[in-house]
Structure formats: C-alpha cells, structure tokens
Amino acid sequence: MKCRIFIITIFITLAAISSLAQTERPQFSEYKGVSIGMPIENARAILGNPKEKVEKQDFYQFTENESVQIFYEDGQNVTAVMVTFIGVLDMAPTAKAVFGVDVAANEDGSFFKMVRYPKAGFWISYSHAATADKMINIAMQKIN
C-alpha cells in the first residue's frame, strides 16, 4: 500500500511540475513579431503604418477578418496586444497553438482560457465566441 501512495504522490508532483513549467514558458509570446515590452518604434517598424494611431494605442486592419490593437505604456513600450479574427477563422491560431493544450468548448461551441506567465511578465487569454459572426480574440497583457 505504501508503494502505491508513493507512486501516486510522485505522479501528482510530476503533473504539478509539468503544469508549472507550462505557465513559465508561454508557447505564444508574440504576434507578427510584436511582443510585450517592445519599444513602440520597433512595433511600428514591424507592422507598418497603423490604420489609426493615437499616443497609447495603434489599430491595424490586415484583412476584413484580421485586426490587431497594440497598446503602449506612456507612448514607450508595448503593454498589450489584442488580436481579433472575425468571420473566416482559418488564419487564427488554435487554442492548442497558443497554450500547448486543447481547450474544451461549452455546449454552444464557445470557450475561454487565460493563463498567467509570471516569469515572462504577461498573461494570455483566448476566447472563441459561438456567435453567428464567429469571432476569436487573443490577448496578451503585461502583468503589473
């Protein structure tokens, strides 16, 4: 009996370590080369001219189905990235591509997952709306 308890304890400990490792190293850490903490000049050099530009936020419309908002802290560095795919979703990364694991859908087909990556300094969320428009939002935001 002691052997079984020991094996179960080792299995649970290994599972916890594996889960912790996943939260320390995000699989999805940038969008089109833009990452959290990047200087505003670098982000704009990578993505080009935004459709709309204000001091703390840029909006890019790549296609009618794909857009991104980049948020800046004091007009200096990227603090958040919000990617939206709507309608045709074949260009959107899957939840598994973002987190490394599948995400179970609700009965209506929608789902949401958020993971904090303290060592990387940001969190990522993924939401899939089961609406007629079909929409996926992927957000990365700096942890303060």
mmCIF file of N, CA and C in Angstrom:
data_model
loop_
_atom_site.group_PDB
_atom_site.id
_atom_site.type_symbol
_atom_site.label_atom_id
_atom_site.label_comp_id
_atom_site.label_asym_id
_atom_site.label_seq_id
_atom_site.Cartn_x
_atom_site.Cartn_y
_atom_site.Cartn_z
ATOM 1 N N MET A 1 0.816 -1.204 0.000
ATOM 2 C CA MET A 1 0.000 0.000 0.000
ATOM 3 C C MET A 1 0.854 1.259 0.000
ATOM 4 N N LYS A 2 1.951 1.233 0.778
ATOM 5 C CA LYS A 2 2.822 2.402 0.824
ATOM 6 C C LYS A 2 3.418 2.694 -0.546
ATOM 7 N N CYS A 3 3.715 1.656 -1.302
ATOM 8 C CA CYS A 3 4.295 1.825 -2.639
ATOM 9 C C CYS A 3 3.303 2.540 -3.563
ATOM 10 N N ARG A 4 2.029 2.162 -3.508
ATOM 11 C CA ARG A 4 1.006 2.804 -4.330
ATOM 12 C C ARG A 4 0.873 4.292 -3.987
ATOM 13 N N ILE A 5 0.861 4.606 -2.709
ATOM 14 C CA ILE A 5 0.747 6.002 -2.285
ATOM 15 C C ILE A 5 1.952 6.785 -2.777
ATOM 16 N N PHE A 6 3.141 6.197 -2.664
ATOM 17 C CA PHE A 6 4.366 6.850 -3.114
ATOM 18 C C PHE A 6 4.316 7.112 -4.618
ATOM 19 N N ILE A 7 3.869 6.144 -5.393
ATOM 20 C CA ILE A 7 3.780 6.303 -6.850
ATOM 21 C C ILE A 7 2.754 7.369 -7.204
ATOM 22 N N ILE A 8 1.612 7.350 -6.545
ATOM 23 C CA ILE A 8 0.584 8.359 -6.801
ATOM 24 C C ILE A 8 1.120 9.746 -6.447
ATOM 25 N N THR A 9 1.834 9.856 -5.326
ATOM 26 C CA THR A 9 2.408 11.143 -4.917
ATOM 27 C C THR A 9 3.396 11.641 -5.956
ATOM 28 N N ILE A 10 4.245 10.759 -6.461
ATOM 29 C CA ILE A 10 5.219 11.143 -7.493
ATOM 30 C C ILE A 10 4.477 11.606 -8.744
ATOM 31 N N PHE A 11 3.442 10.891 -9.157
ATOM 32 C CA PHE A 11 2.679 11.250 -10.347
ATOM 33 C C PHE A 11 2.045 12.627 -10.182
ATOM 34 N N ILE A 12 1.423 12.877 -9.032
ATOM 35 C CA ILE A 12 0.787 14.172 -8.781
ATOM 36 C C ILE A 12 1.838 15.279 -8.773
ATOM 37 N N THR A 13 2.990 15.038 -8.150
ATOM 38 C CA THR A 13 4.065 16.026 -8.104
ATOM 39 C C THR A 13 4.589 16.320 -9.500
ATOM 40 N N LEU A 14 4.794 15.281 -10.313
ATOM 41 C CA LEU A 14 5.263 15.482 -11.691
ATOM 42 C C LEU A 14 4.230 16.258 -12.502
ATOM 43 N N ALA A 15 2.954 15.974 -12.312
ATOM 44 C CA ALA A 15 1.901 16.705 -13.016
ATOM 45 C C ALA A 15 1.917 18.179 -12.611
ATOM 46 N N ALA A 16 2.116 18.462 -11.327
ATOM 47 C CA ALA A 16 2.163 19.852 -10.862
ATOM 48 C C ALA A 16 3.381 20.566 -11.438
ATOM 49 N N ILE A 17 4.522 19.891 -11.485
ATOM 50 C CA ILE A 17 5.735 20.484 -12.056
ATOM 51 C C ILE A 17 5.529 20.747 -13.536
ATOM 52 N N SER A 18 4.916 19.809 -14.255
ATOM 53 C CA SER A 18 4.647 19.985 -15.682
ATOM 54 C C SER A 18 3.732 21.178 -15.904
ATOM 55 N N SER A 19 2.686 21.308 -15.074
ATOM 56 C CA SER A 19 1.753 22.423 -15.190
ATOM 57 C C SER A 19 2.467 23.744 -14.919
ATOM 58 N N LEU A 20 3.330 23.771 -13.914
ATOM 59 C CA LEU A 20 4.076 24.976 -13.595
ATOM 60 C C LEU A 20 4.998 25.352 -14.742
ATOM 61 N N ALA A 21 5.652 24.358 -15.346
ATOM 62 C CA ALA A 21 6.557 24.633 -16.462
ATOM 63 C C ALA A 21 5.801 25.279 -17.619
ATOM 64 N N GLN A 22 4.578 24.844 -17.860
ATOM 65 C CA GLN A 22 3.788 25.424 -18.941
ATOM 66 C C GLN A 22 3.480 26.887 -18.667
ATOM 67 N N THR A 23 3.272 27.241 -17.394
ATOM 68 C CA THR A 23 2.933 28.616 -17.083
ATOM 69 C C THR A 23 4.165 29.520 -17.040
ATOM 70 N N GLU A 24 5.369 28.944 -17.032
ATOM 71 C CA GLU A 24 6.579 29.761 -17.020
ATOM 72 C C GLU A 24 7.062 30.106 -18.421
ATOM 73 N N ARG A 25 6.789 29.265 -19.394
ATOM 74 C CA ARG A 25 7.259 29.486 -20.757
ATOM 75 C C ARG A 25 6.067 29.495 -21.712
ATOM 76 N N PRO A 26 5.578 30.664 -22.072
ATOM 77 C CA PRO A 26 4.432 30.703 -22.983
ATOM 78 C C PRO A 26 4.807 30.212 -24.376
ATOM 79 N N GLN A 27 3.938 29.428 -24.944
ATOM 80 C CA GLN A 27 4.148 28.933 -26.300
ATOM 81 C C GLN A 27 3.914 30.055 -27.313
ATOM 82 N N PHE A 28 2.960 30.907 -27.039
ATOM 83 C CA PHE A 28 2.586 32.029 -27.899
ATOM 84 C C PHE A 28 3.050 33.294 -27.190
ATOM 85 N N SER A 29 4.109 33.924 -27.673
ATOM 86 C CA SER A 29 4.645 35.075 -26.947
ATOM 87 C C SER A 29 4.757 36.331 -27.809
ATOM 88 N N GLU A 30 4.320 36.241 -29.055
ATOM 89 C CA GLU A 30 4.350 37.408 -29.934
ATOM 90 C C GLU A 30 3.307 37.258 -31.023
ATOM 91 N N TYR A 31 2.979 38.368 -31.645
ATOM 92 C CA TYR A 31 2.053 38.356 -32.770
ATOM 93 C C TYR A 31 2.709 39.112 -33.911
ATOM 94 N N LYS A 32 2.954 38.424 -34.993
ATOM 95 C CA LYS A 32 3.601 39.001 -36.182
ATOM 96 C C LYS A 32 4.924 39.686 -35.834
ATOM 97 N N GLY A 33 5.601 39.181 -34.788
ATOM 98 C CA GLY A 33 6.889 39.726 -34.382
ATOM 99 C C GLY A 33 6.816 40.768 -33.284
ATOM 100 N N VAL A 34 5.618 41.175 -32.869
ATOM 101 C CA VAL A 34 5.454 42.178 -31.819
ATOM 102 C C VAL A 34 5.218 41.464 -30.492
ATOM 103 N N SER A 35 5.979 41.871 -29.462
ATOM 104 C CA SER A 35 5.869 41.231 -28.156
ATOM 105 C C SER A 35 5.749 42.274 -27.047
ATOM 106 N N ILE A 36 5.314 41.823 -25.894
ATOM 107 C CA ILE A 36 5.161 42.684 -24.729
ATOM 108 C C ILE A 36 6.540 43.227 -24.328
ATOM 109 N N GLY A 37 6.597 44.538 -24.055
ATOM 110 C CA GLY A 37 7.834 45.179 -23.646
ATOM 111 C C GLY A 37 8.625 45.798 -24.785
ATOM 112 N N MET A 38 8.251 45.481 -26.025
ATOM 113 C CA MET A 38 8.953 46.001 -27.202
ATOM 114 C C MET A 38 8.743 47.511 -27.315
ATOM 115 N N PRO A 39 9.780 48.261 -27.695
ATOM 116 C CA PRO A 39 9.604 49.699 -27.909
ATOM 117 C C PRO A 39 8.617 49.984 -29.040
ATOM 118 N N ILE A 40 7.893 51.079 -28.902
ATOM 119 C CA ILE A 40 6.875 51.471 -29.871
ATOM 120 C C ILE A 40 7.453 51.573 -31.285
ATOM 121 N N GLU A 41 8.664 52.100 -31.405
ATOM 122 C CA GLU A 41 9.283 52.261 -32.731
ATOM 123 C C GLU A 41 9.488 50.910 -33.411
ATOM 124 N N ASN A 42 9.894 49.913 -32.641
ATOM 125 C CA ASN A 42 10.109 48.569 -33.207
ATOM 126 C C ASN A 42 8.799 47.944 -33.661
ATOM 127 N N ALA A 43 7.754 48.080 -32.835
ATOM 128 C CA ALA A 43 6.449 47.519 -33.188
ATOM 129 C C ALA A 43 5.931 48.145 -34.474
ATOM 130 N N ARG A 44 6.048 49.469 -34.580
ATOM 131 C CA ARG A 44 5.573 50.153 -35.784
ATOM 132 C C ARG A 44 6.442 49.814 -36.988
ATOM 133 N N ALA A 45 7.724 49.601 -36.786
ATOM 134 C CA ALA A 45 8.600 49.207 -37.901
ATOM 135 C C ALA A 45 8.210 47.826 -38.427
ATOM 136 N N ILE A 46 7.817 46.933 -37.542
ATOM 137 C CA ILE A 46 7.419 45.575 -37.934
ATOM 138 C C ILE A 46 6.066 45.580 -38.632
ATOM 139 N N LEU A 47 5.079 46.260 -38.047
ATOM 140 C CA LEU A 47 3.701 46.201 -38.551
ATOM 141 C C LEU A 47 3.386 47.254 -39.614
ATOM 142 N N GLY A 48 4.206 48.280 -39.716
ATOM 143 C CA GLY A 48 3.946 49.320 -40.709
ATOM 144 C C GLY A 48 3.051 50.408 -40.167
ATOM 145 N N ASN A 49 2.443 51.145 -41.076
ATOM 146 C CA ASN A 49 1.568 52.250 -40.707
ATOM 147 C C ASN A 49 0.236 51.737 -40.183
ATOM 148 N N PRO A 50 -0.153 52.140 -38.969
ATOM 149 C CA PRO A 50 -1.458 51.710 -38.463
ATOM 150 C C PRO A 50 -2.591 52.430 -39.173
ATOM 151 N N LYS A 51 -3.737 51.782 -39.182
ATOM 152 C CA LYS A 51 -4.945 52.404 -39.750
ATOM 153 C C LYS A 51 -5.342 53.601 -38.889
ATOM 154 N N GLU A 52 -5.197 53.434 -37.565
ATOM 155 C CA GLU A 52 -5.469 54.517 -36.622
ATOM 156 C C GLU A 52 -4.320 54.539 -35.614
ATOM 157 N N LYS A 53 -3.853 55.751 -35.283
ATOM 158 C CA LYS A 53 -2.733 55.891 -34.366
ATOM 159 C C LYS A 53 -3.038 56.992 -33.361
ATOM 160 N N VAL A 54 -2.923 56.649 -32.078
ATOM 161 C CA VAL A 54 -3.015 57.634 -31.011
ATOM 162 C C VAL A 54 -1.819 57.418 -30.084
ATOM 163 N N GLU A 55 -1.659 58.285 -29.103
ATOM 164 C CA GLU A 55 -0.476 58.231 -28.247
ATOM 165 C C GLU A 55 -0.243 56.861 -27.607
ATOM 166 N N LYS A 56 -1.290 56.235 -27.108
ATOM 167 C CA LYS A 56 -1.125 54.989 -26.352
ATOM 168 C C LYS A 56 -1.707 53.759 -27.037
ATOM 169 N N GLN A 57 -2.086 53.874 -28.319
ATOM 170 C CA GLN A 57 -2.715 52.738 -28.980
ATOM 171 C C GLN A 57 -2.635 52.874 -30.498
ATOM 172 N N ASP A 58 -2.370 51.745 -31.159
ATOM 173 C CA ASP A 58 -2.416 51.666 -32.618
ATOM 174 C C ASP A 58 -3.422 50.593 -33.010
ATOM 175 N N PHE A 59 -4.086 50.810 -34.134
ATOM 176 C CA PHE A 59 -5.032 49.825 -34.667
ATOM 177 C C PHE A 59 -4.610 49.473 -36.083
ATOM 178 N N TYR A 60 -4.462 48.182 -36.343
ATOM 179 C CA TYR A 60 -4.087 47.684 -37.667
ATOM 180 C C TYR A 60 -5.197 46.783 -38.189
ATOM 181 N N GLN A 61 -5.560 46.950 -39.423
ATOM 182 C CA GLN A 61 -6.551 46.103 -40.088
ATOM 183 C C GLN A 61 -5.823 45.412 -41.243
ATOM 184 N N PHE A 62 -5.497 44.126 -41.067
ATOM 185 C CA PHE A 62 -4.745 43.399 -42.087
ATOM 186 C C PHE A 62 -5.643 42.902 -43.215
ATOM 187 N N THR A 63 -6.802 42.369 -42.833
ATOM 188 C CA THR A 63 -7.821 41.933 -43.791
ATOM 189 C C THR A 63 -9.164 42.259 -43.154
ATOM 190 N N GLU A 64 -10.243 42.005 -43.858
ATOM 191 C CA GLU A 64 -11.552 42.236 -43.235
ATOM 192 C C GLU A 64 -11.799 41.256 -42.098
ATOM 193 N N ASN A 65 -10.983 40.192 -42.012
ATOM 194 C CA ASN A 65 -11.154 39.172 -40.981
ATOM 195 C C ASN A 65 -10.117 39.219 -39.867
ATOM 196 N N GLU A 66 -9.067 40.031 -40.006
ATOM 197 C CA GLU A 66 -7.973 40.024 -39.032
ATOM 198 C C GLU A 66 -7.522 41.448 -38.705
ATOM 199 N N SER A 67 -7.531 41.760 -37.405
ATOM 200 C CA SER A 67 -7.071 43.071 -36.954
ATOM 201 C C SER A 67 -6.329 42.913 -35.632
ATOM 202 N N VAL A 68 -5.575 43.954 -35.277
ATOM 203 C CA VAL A 68 -4.853 43.935 -34.005
ATOM 204 C C VAL A 68 -4.802 45.346 -33.435
ATOM 205 N N GLN A 69 -4.919 45.414 -32.129
ATOM 206 C CA GLN A 69 -4.723 46.664 -31.399
ATOM 207 C C GLN A 69 -3.463 46.481 -30.557
ATOM 208 N N ILE A 70 -2.567 47.457 -30.635
ATOM 209 C CA ILE A 70 -1.345 47.438 -29.839
ATOM 210 C C ILE A 70 -1.444 48.594 -28.853
ATOM 211 N N PHE A 71 -1.254 48.311 -27.576
ATOM 212 C CA PHE A 71 -1.350 49.326 -26.530
ATOM 213 C C PHE A 71 0.047 49.628 -25.997
ATOM 214 N N TYR A 72 0.299 50.904 -25.728
ATOM 215 C CA TYR A 72 1.616 51.349 -25.279
ATOM 216 C C TYR A 72 1.517 52.015 -23.919
ATOM 217 N N GLU A 73 2.543 51.796 -23.120
ATOM 218 C CA GLU A 73 2.653 52.433 -21.812
ATOM 219 C C GLU A 73 3.383 53.757 -21.980
ATOM 220 N N ASP A 74 2.715 54.835 -21.686
ATOM 221 C CA ASP A 74 3.298 56.172 -21.805
ATOM 222 C C ASP A 74 3.919 56.421 -23.178
ATOM 223 N N GLY A 75 3.326 55.831 -24.209
ATOM 224 C CA GLY A 75 3.833 56.017 -25.563
ATOM 225 C C GLY A 75 5.221 55.461 -25.774
ATOM 226 N N GLN A 76 5.645 54.510 -24.944
ATOM 227 C CA GLN A 76 7.012 53.998 -24.988
ATOM 228 C C GLN A 76 7.115 52.533 -25.433
ATOM 229 N N ASN A 77 6.512 51.625 -24.653
ATOM 230 C CA ASN A 77 6.656 50.187 -24.874
ATOM 231 C C ASN A 77 5.300 49.491 -24.967
ATOM 232 N N VAL A 78 5.291 48.369 -25.680
ATOM 233 C CA VAL A 78 4.071 47.570 -25.829
ATOM 234 C C VAL A 78 3.694 46.971 -24.476
ATOM 235 N N THR A 79 2.455 47.217 -24.056
ATOM 236 C CA THR A 79 1.957 46.629 -22.806
ATOM 237 C C THR A 79 0.846 45.612 -23.056
ATOM 238 N N ALA A 80 0.218 45.688 -24.227
ATOM 239 C CA ALA A 80 -0.854 44.741 -24.527
ATOM 240 C C ALA A 80 -1.030 44.615 -26.037
ATOM 241 N N VAL A 81 -1.454 43.428 -26.430
ATOM 242 C CA VAL A 81 -1.741 43.122 -27.831
ATOM 243 C C VAL A 81 -3.085 42.405 -27.845
ATOM 244 N N MET A 82 -4.033 42.923 -28.637
ATOM 245 C CA MET A 82 -5.353 42.290 -28.761
ATOM 246 C C MET A 82 -5.607 41.982 -30.226
ATOM 247 N N VAL A 83 -5.629 40.701 -30.547
ATOM 248 C CA VAL A 83 -5.818 40.250 -31.921
ATOM 249 C C VAL A 83 -7.263 39.764 -32.066
ATOM 250 N N THR A 84 -7.912 40.176 -33.139
ATOM 251 C CA THR A 84 -9.291 39.765 -33.384
ATOM 252 C C THR A 84 -9.399 39.147 -34.771
ATOM 253 N N PHE A 85 -9.987 37.972 -34.807
ATOM 254 C CA PHE A 85 -10.327 37.299 -36.062
ATOM 255 C C PHE A 85 -11.841 37.189 -36.080
ATOM 256 N N ILE A 86 -12.454 37.541 -37.193
ATOM 257 C CA ILE A 86 -13.912 37.508 -37.281
ATOM 258 C C ILE A 86 -14.328 36.946 -38.636
ATOM 259 N N GLY A 87 -15.413 36.188 -38.630
ATOM 260 C CA GLY A 87 -15.921 35.599 -39.873
ATOM 261 C C GLY A 87 -15.153 34.350 -40.251
ATOM 262 N N VAL A 88 -14.243 34.470 -41.183
ATOM 263 C CA VAL A 88 -13.402 33.346 -41.615
ATOM 264 C C VAL A 88 -12.272 33.206 -40.609
ATOM 265 N N LEU A 89 -12.230 32.072 -39.912
ATOM 266 C CA LEU A 89 -11.281 31.909 -38.813
ATOM 267 C C LEU A 89 -10.090 31.021 -39.152
ATOM 268 N N ASP A 90 -9.924 30.659 -40.411
ATOM 269 C CA ASP A 90 -8.864 29.713 -40.755
ATOM 270 C C ASP A 90 -7.453 30.273 -40.547
ATOM 271 N N MET A 91 -7.280 31.596 -40.454
ATOM 272 C CA MET A 91 -5.968 32.185 -40.220
ATOM 273 C C MET A 91 -5.671 32.345 -38.721
ATOM 274 N N ALA A 92 -6.666 32.148 -37.883
ATOM 275 C CA ALA A 92 -6.480 32.301 -36.438
ATOM 276 C C ALA A 92 -5.742 31.101 -35.860
ATOM 277 N N PRO A 93 -4.781 31.349 -34.948
ATOM 278 C CA PRO A 93 -4.140 30.223 -34.266
ATOM 279 C C PRO A 93 -5.177 29.491 -33.413
ATOM 280 N N THR A 94 -5.009 28.216 -33.256
ATOM 281 C CA THR A 94 -5.891 27.436 -32.391
ATOM 282 C C THR A 94 -5.500 27.667 -30.935
ATOM 283 N N ALA A 95 -6.389 27.321 -30.022
ATOM 284 C CA ALA A 95 -6.069 27.421 -28.599
ATOM 285 C C ALA A 95 -4.876 26.530 -28.279
ATOM 286 N N LYS A 96 -4.784 25.383 -28.935
ATOM 287 C CA LYS A 96 -3.654 24.486 -28.701
ATOM 288 C C LYS A 96 -2.343 25.136 -29.161
ATOM 289 N N ALA A 97 -2.369 25.880 -30.259
ATOM 290 C CA ALA A 97 -1.163 26.580 -30.717
ATOM 291 C C ALA A 97 -0.762 27.678 -29.743
ATOM 292 N N VAL A 98 -1.725 28.256 -29.045
ATOM 293 C CA VAL A 98 -1.443 29.324 -28.091
ATOM 294 C C VAL A 98 -0.974 28.768 -26.748
ATOM 295 N N PHE A 99 -1.654 27.734 -26.231
ATOM 296 C CA PHE A 99 -1.382 27.218 -24.892
ATOM 297 C C PHE A 99 -0.654 25.872 -24.860
ATOM 298 N N GLY A 100 -0.620 25.175 -25.971
ATOM 299 C CA GLY A 100 0.003 23.861 -25.980
ATOM 300 C C GLY A 100 -0.936 22.739 -25.602
ATOM 301 N N VAL A 101 -2.183 23.080 -25.284
ATOM 302 C CA VAL A 101 -3.203 22.081 -24.942
ATOM 303 C C VAL A 101 -4.524 22.503 -25.564
ATOM 304 N N ASP A 102 -5.376 21.521 -25.817
ATOM 305 C CA ASP A 102 -6.714 21.833 -26.316
ATOM 306 C C ASP A 102 -7.545 22.446 -25.191
ATOM 307 N N VAL A 103 -8.522 23.240 -25.563
ATOM 308 C CA VAL A 103 -9.437 23.849 -24.596
ATOM 309 C C VAL A 103 -10.827 23.293 -24.886
ATOM 310 N N ALA A 104 -11.473 22.775 -23.854
ATOM 311 C CA ALA A 104 -12.808 22.198 -24.017
ATOM 312 C C ALA A 104 -13.826 23.302 -24.276
ATOM 313 N N ALA A 105 -14.667 23.053 -25.242
ATOM 314 C CA ALA A 105 -15.707 24.022 -25.607
ATOM 315 C C ALA A 105 -16.951 23.816 -24.755
ATOM 316 N N ASN A 106 -17.704 24.884 -24.565
ATOM 317 C CA ASN A 106 -19.007 24.808 -23.918
ATOM 318 C C ASN A 106 -19.995 24.175 -24.896
ATOM 319 N N GLU A 107 -21.208 23.932 -24.431
ATOM 320 C CA GLU A 107 -22.227 23.317 -25.280
ATOM 321 C C GLU A 107 -22.481 24.100 -26.560
ATOM 322 N N ASP A 108 -22.412 25.421 -26.480
ATOM 323 C CA ASP A 108 -22.687 26.249 -27.652
ATOM 324 C C ASP A 108 -21.472 26.416 -28.577
ATOM 325 N N GLY A 109 -20.338 25.809 -28.206
ATOM 326 C CA GLY A 109 -19.135 25.887 -29.027
ATOM 327 C C GLY A 109 -18.170 26.976 -28.603
ATOM 328 N N SER A 110 -18.582 27.825 -27.677
ATOM 329 C CA SER A 110 -17.700 28.891 -27.205
ATOM 330 C C SER A 110 -16.724 28.351 -26.162
ATOM 331 N N PHE A 111 -15.625 29.046 -25.969
ATOM 332 C CA PHE A 111 -14.712 28.710 -24.881
ATOM 333 C C PHE A 111 -13.817 29.891 -24.565
ATOM 334 N N PHE A 112 -13.236 29.845 -23.362
ATOM 335 C CA PHE A 112 -12.334 30.885 -22.894
ATOM 336 C C PHE A 112 -11.274 30.247 -22.021
ATOM 337 N N LYS A 113 -10.042 30.724 -22.184
ATOM 338 C CA LYS A 113 -8.947 30.270 -21.318
ATOM 339 C C LYS A 113 -8.000 31.439 -21.122
ATOM 340 N N MET A 114 -7.484 31.560 -19.902
ATOM 341 C CA MET A 114 -6.492 32.582 -19.581
ATOM 342 C C MET A 114 -5.408 31.943 -18.735
ATOM 343 N N VAL A 115 -4.153 32.239 -19.080
ATOM 344 C CA VAL A 115 -3.023 31.708 -18.325
ATOM 345 C C VAL A 115 -2.066 32.852 -18.025
ATOM 346 N N ARG A 116 -1.638 32.928 -16.776
ATOM 347 C CA ARG A 116 -0.638 33.922 -16.359
ATOM 348 C C ARG A 116 0.749 33.307 -16.482
ATOM 349 N N TYR A 117 1.681 34.080 -16.981
ATOM 350 C CA TYR A 117 3.075 33.662 -17.128
ATOM 351 C C TYR A 117 3.938 34.654 -16.346
ATOM 352 N N PRO A 118 3.996 34.509 -15.024
ATOM 353 C CA PRO A 118 4.691 35.495 -14.189
ATOM 354 C C PRO A 118 6.160 35.707 -14.574
ATOM 355 N N LYS A 119 6.873 34.654 -14.884
ATOM 356 C CA LYS A 119 8.287 34.819 -15.238
ATOM 357 C C LYS A 119 8.453 35.563 -16.560
ATOM 358 N N ALA A 120 7.525 35.393 -17.480
ATOM 359 C CA ALA A 120 7.568 36.109 -18.752
ATOM 360 C C ALA A 120 7.036 37.529 -18.589
ATOM 361 N N GLY A 121 6.246 37.758 -17.524
ATOM 362 C CA GLY A 121 5.749 39.095 -17.228
ATOM 363 C C GLY A 121 4.445 39.478 -17.906
ATOM 364 N N PHE A 122 3.696 38.487 -18.424
ATOM 365 C CA PHE A 122 2.407 38.803 -19.043
ATOM 366 C C PHE A 122 1.465 37.620 -18.963
ATOM 367 N N TRP A 123 0.193 37.898 -19.261
ATOM 368 C CA TRP A 123 -0.816 36.837 -19.351
ATOM 369 C C TRP A 123 -1.356 36.783 -20.764
ATOM 370 N N ILE A 124 -1.949 35.642 -21.101
ATOM 371 C CA ILE A 124 -2.570 35.442 -22.412
ATOM 372 C C ILE A 124 -3.984 34.920 -22.190
ATOM 373 N N SER A 125 -4.922 35.456 -22.948
ATOM 374 C CA SER A 125 -6.285 34.906 -22.933
ATOM 375 C C SER A 125 -6.701 34.597 -24.369
ATOM 376 N N TYR A 126 -7.589 33.636 -24.481
ATOM 377 C CA TYR A 126 -8.101 33.193 -25.779
ATOM 378 C C TYR A 126 -9.592 32.999 -25.613
ATOM 379 N N SER A 127 -10.371 33.679 -26.417
ATOM 380 C CA SER A 127 -11.815 33.465 -26.352
ATOM 381 C C SER A 127 -12.356 33.217 -27.752
ATOM 382 N N HIS A 128 -13.227 32.254 -27.811
ATOM 383 C CA HIS A 128 -13.874 31.884 -29.071
ATOM 384 C C HIS A 128 -15.369 32.042 -28.854
ATOM 385 N N ALA A 129 -15.950 33.019 -29.513
ATOM 386 C CA ALA A 129 -17.385 33.281 -29.373
ATOM 387 C C ALA A 129 -18.161 32.420 -30.359
ATOM 388 N N ALA A 130 -19.194 31.816 -29.879
ATOM 389 C CA ALA A 130 -20.041 30.982 -30.727
ATOM 390 C C ALA A 130 -21.218 31.814 -31.221
ATOM 391 N N THR A 131 -20.908 32.895 -31.884
ATOM 392 C CA THR A 131 -21.943 33.768 -32.432
ATOM 393 C C THR A 131 -22.047 33.541 -33.929
ATOM 394 N N ALA A 132 -23.010 34.135 -34.542
ATOM 395 C CA ALA A 132 -23.175 33.996 -35.992
ATOM 396 C C ALA A 132 -21.968 34.566 -36.729
ATOM 397 N N ASP A 133 -21.315 35.582 -36.145
ATOM 398 C CA ASP A 133 -20.151 36.199 -36.781
ATOM 399 C C ASP A 133 -18.876 35.370 -36.651
ATOM 400 N N LYS A 134 -18.838 34.401 -35.775
ATOM 401 C CA LYS A 134 -17.647 33.608 -35.495
ATOM 402 C C LYS A 134 -16.472 34.535 -35.186
ATOM 403 N N MET A 135 -16.089 34.598 -33.927
ATOM 404 C CA MET A 135 -15.037 35.519 -33.535
ATOM 405 C C MET A 135 -14.074 34.862 -32.553
ATOM 406 N N ILE A 136 -12.777 35.137 -32.758
ATOM 407 C CA ILE A 136 -11.732 34.710 -31.839
ATOM 408 C C ILE A 136 -10.943 35.936 -31.431
ATOM 409 N N ASN A 137 -10.740 36.099 -30.130
ATOM 410 C CA ASN A 137 -9.896 37.169 -29.590
ATOM 411 C C ASN A 137 -8.742 36.526 -28.828
ATOM 412 N N ILE A 138 -7.544 36.987 -29.120
ATOM 413 C CA ILE A 138 -6.362 36.550 -28.383
ATOM 414 C C ILE A 138 -5.730 37.809 -27.802
ATOM 415 N N ALA A 139 -5.536 37.824 -26.500
ATOM 416 C CA ALA A 139 -4.962 38.995 -25.842
ATOM 417 C C ALA A 139 -3.727 38.608 -25.052
ATOM 418 N N MET A 140 -2.727 39.470 -25.103
ATOM 419 C CA MET A 140 -1.549 39.360 -24.242
ATOM 420 C C MET A 140 -1.440 40.689 -23.526
ATOM 421 N N GLN A 141 -1.191 40.642 -22.224
ATOM 422 C CA GLN A 141 -1.065 41.892 -21.487
ATOM 423 C C GLN A 141 -0.013 41.763 -20.399
ATOM 424 N N LYS A 142 0.753 42.823 -20.253
ATOM 425 C CA LYS A 142 1.788 42.902 -19.233
ATOM 426 C C LYS A 142 1.170 42.740 -17.851
ATOM 427 N N ILE A 143 1.847 42.002 -16.987
ATOM 428 C CA ILE A 143 1.421 41.872 -15.589
ATOM 429 C C ILE A 143 2.124 42.984 -14.828
ATOM 430 N N ASN A 144 1.339 43.806 -14.133
ATOM 431 C CA ASN A 144 1.927 44.909 -13.338
ATOM 432 C C ASN A 144 2.372 44.424 -11.992
#
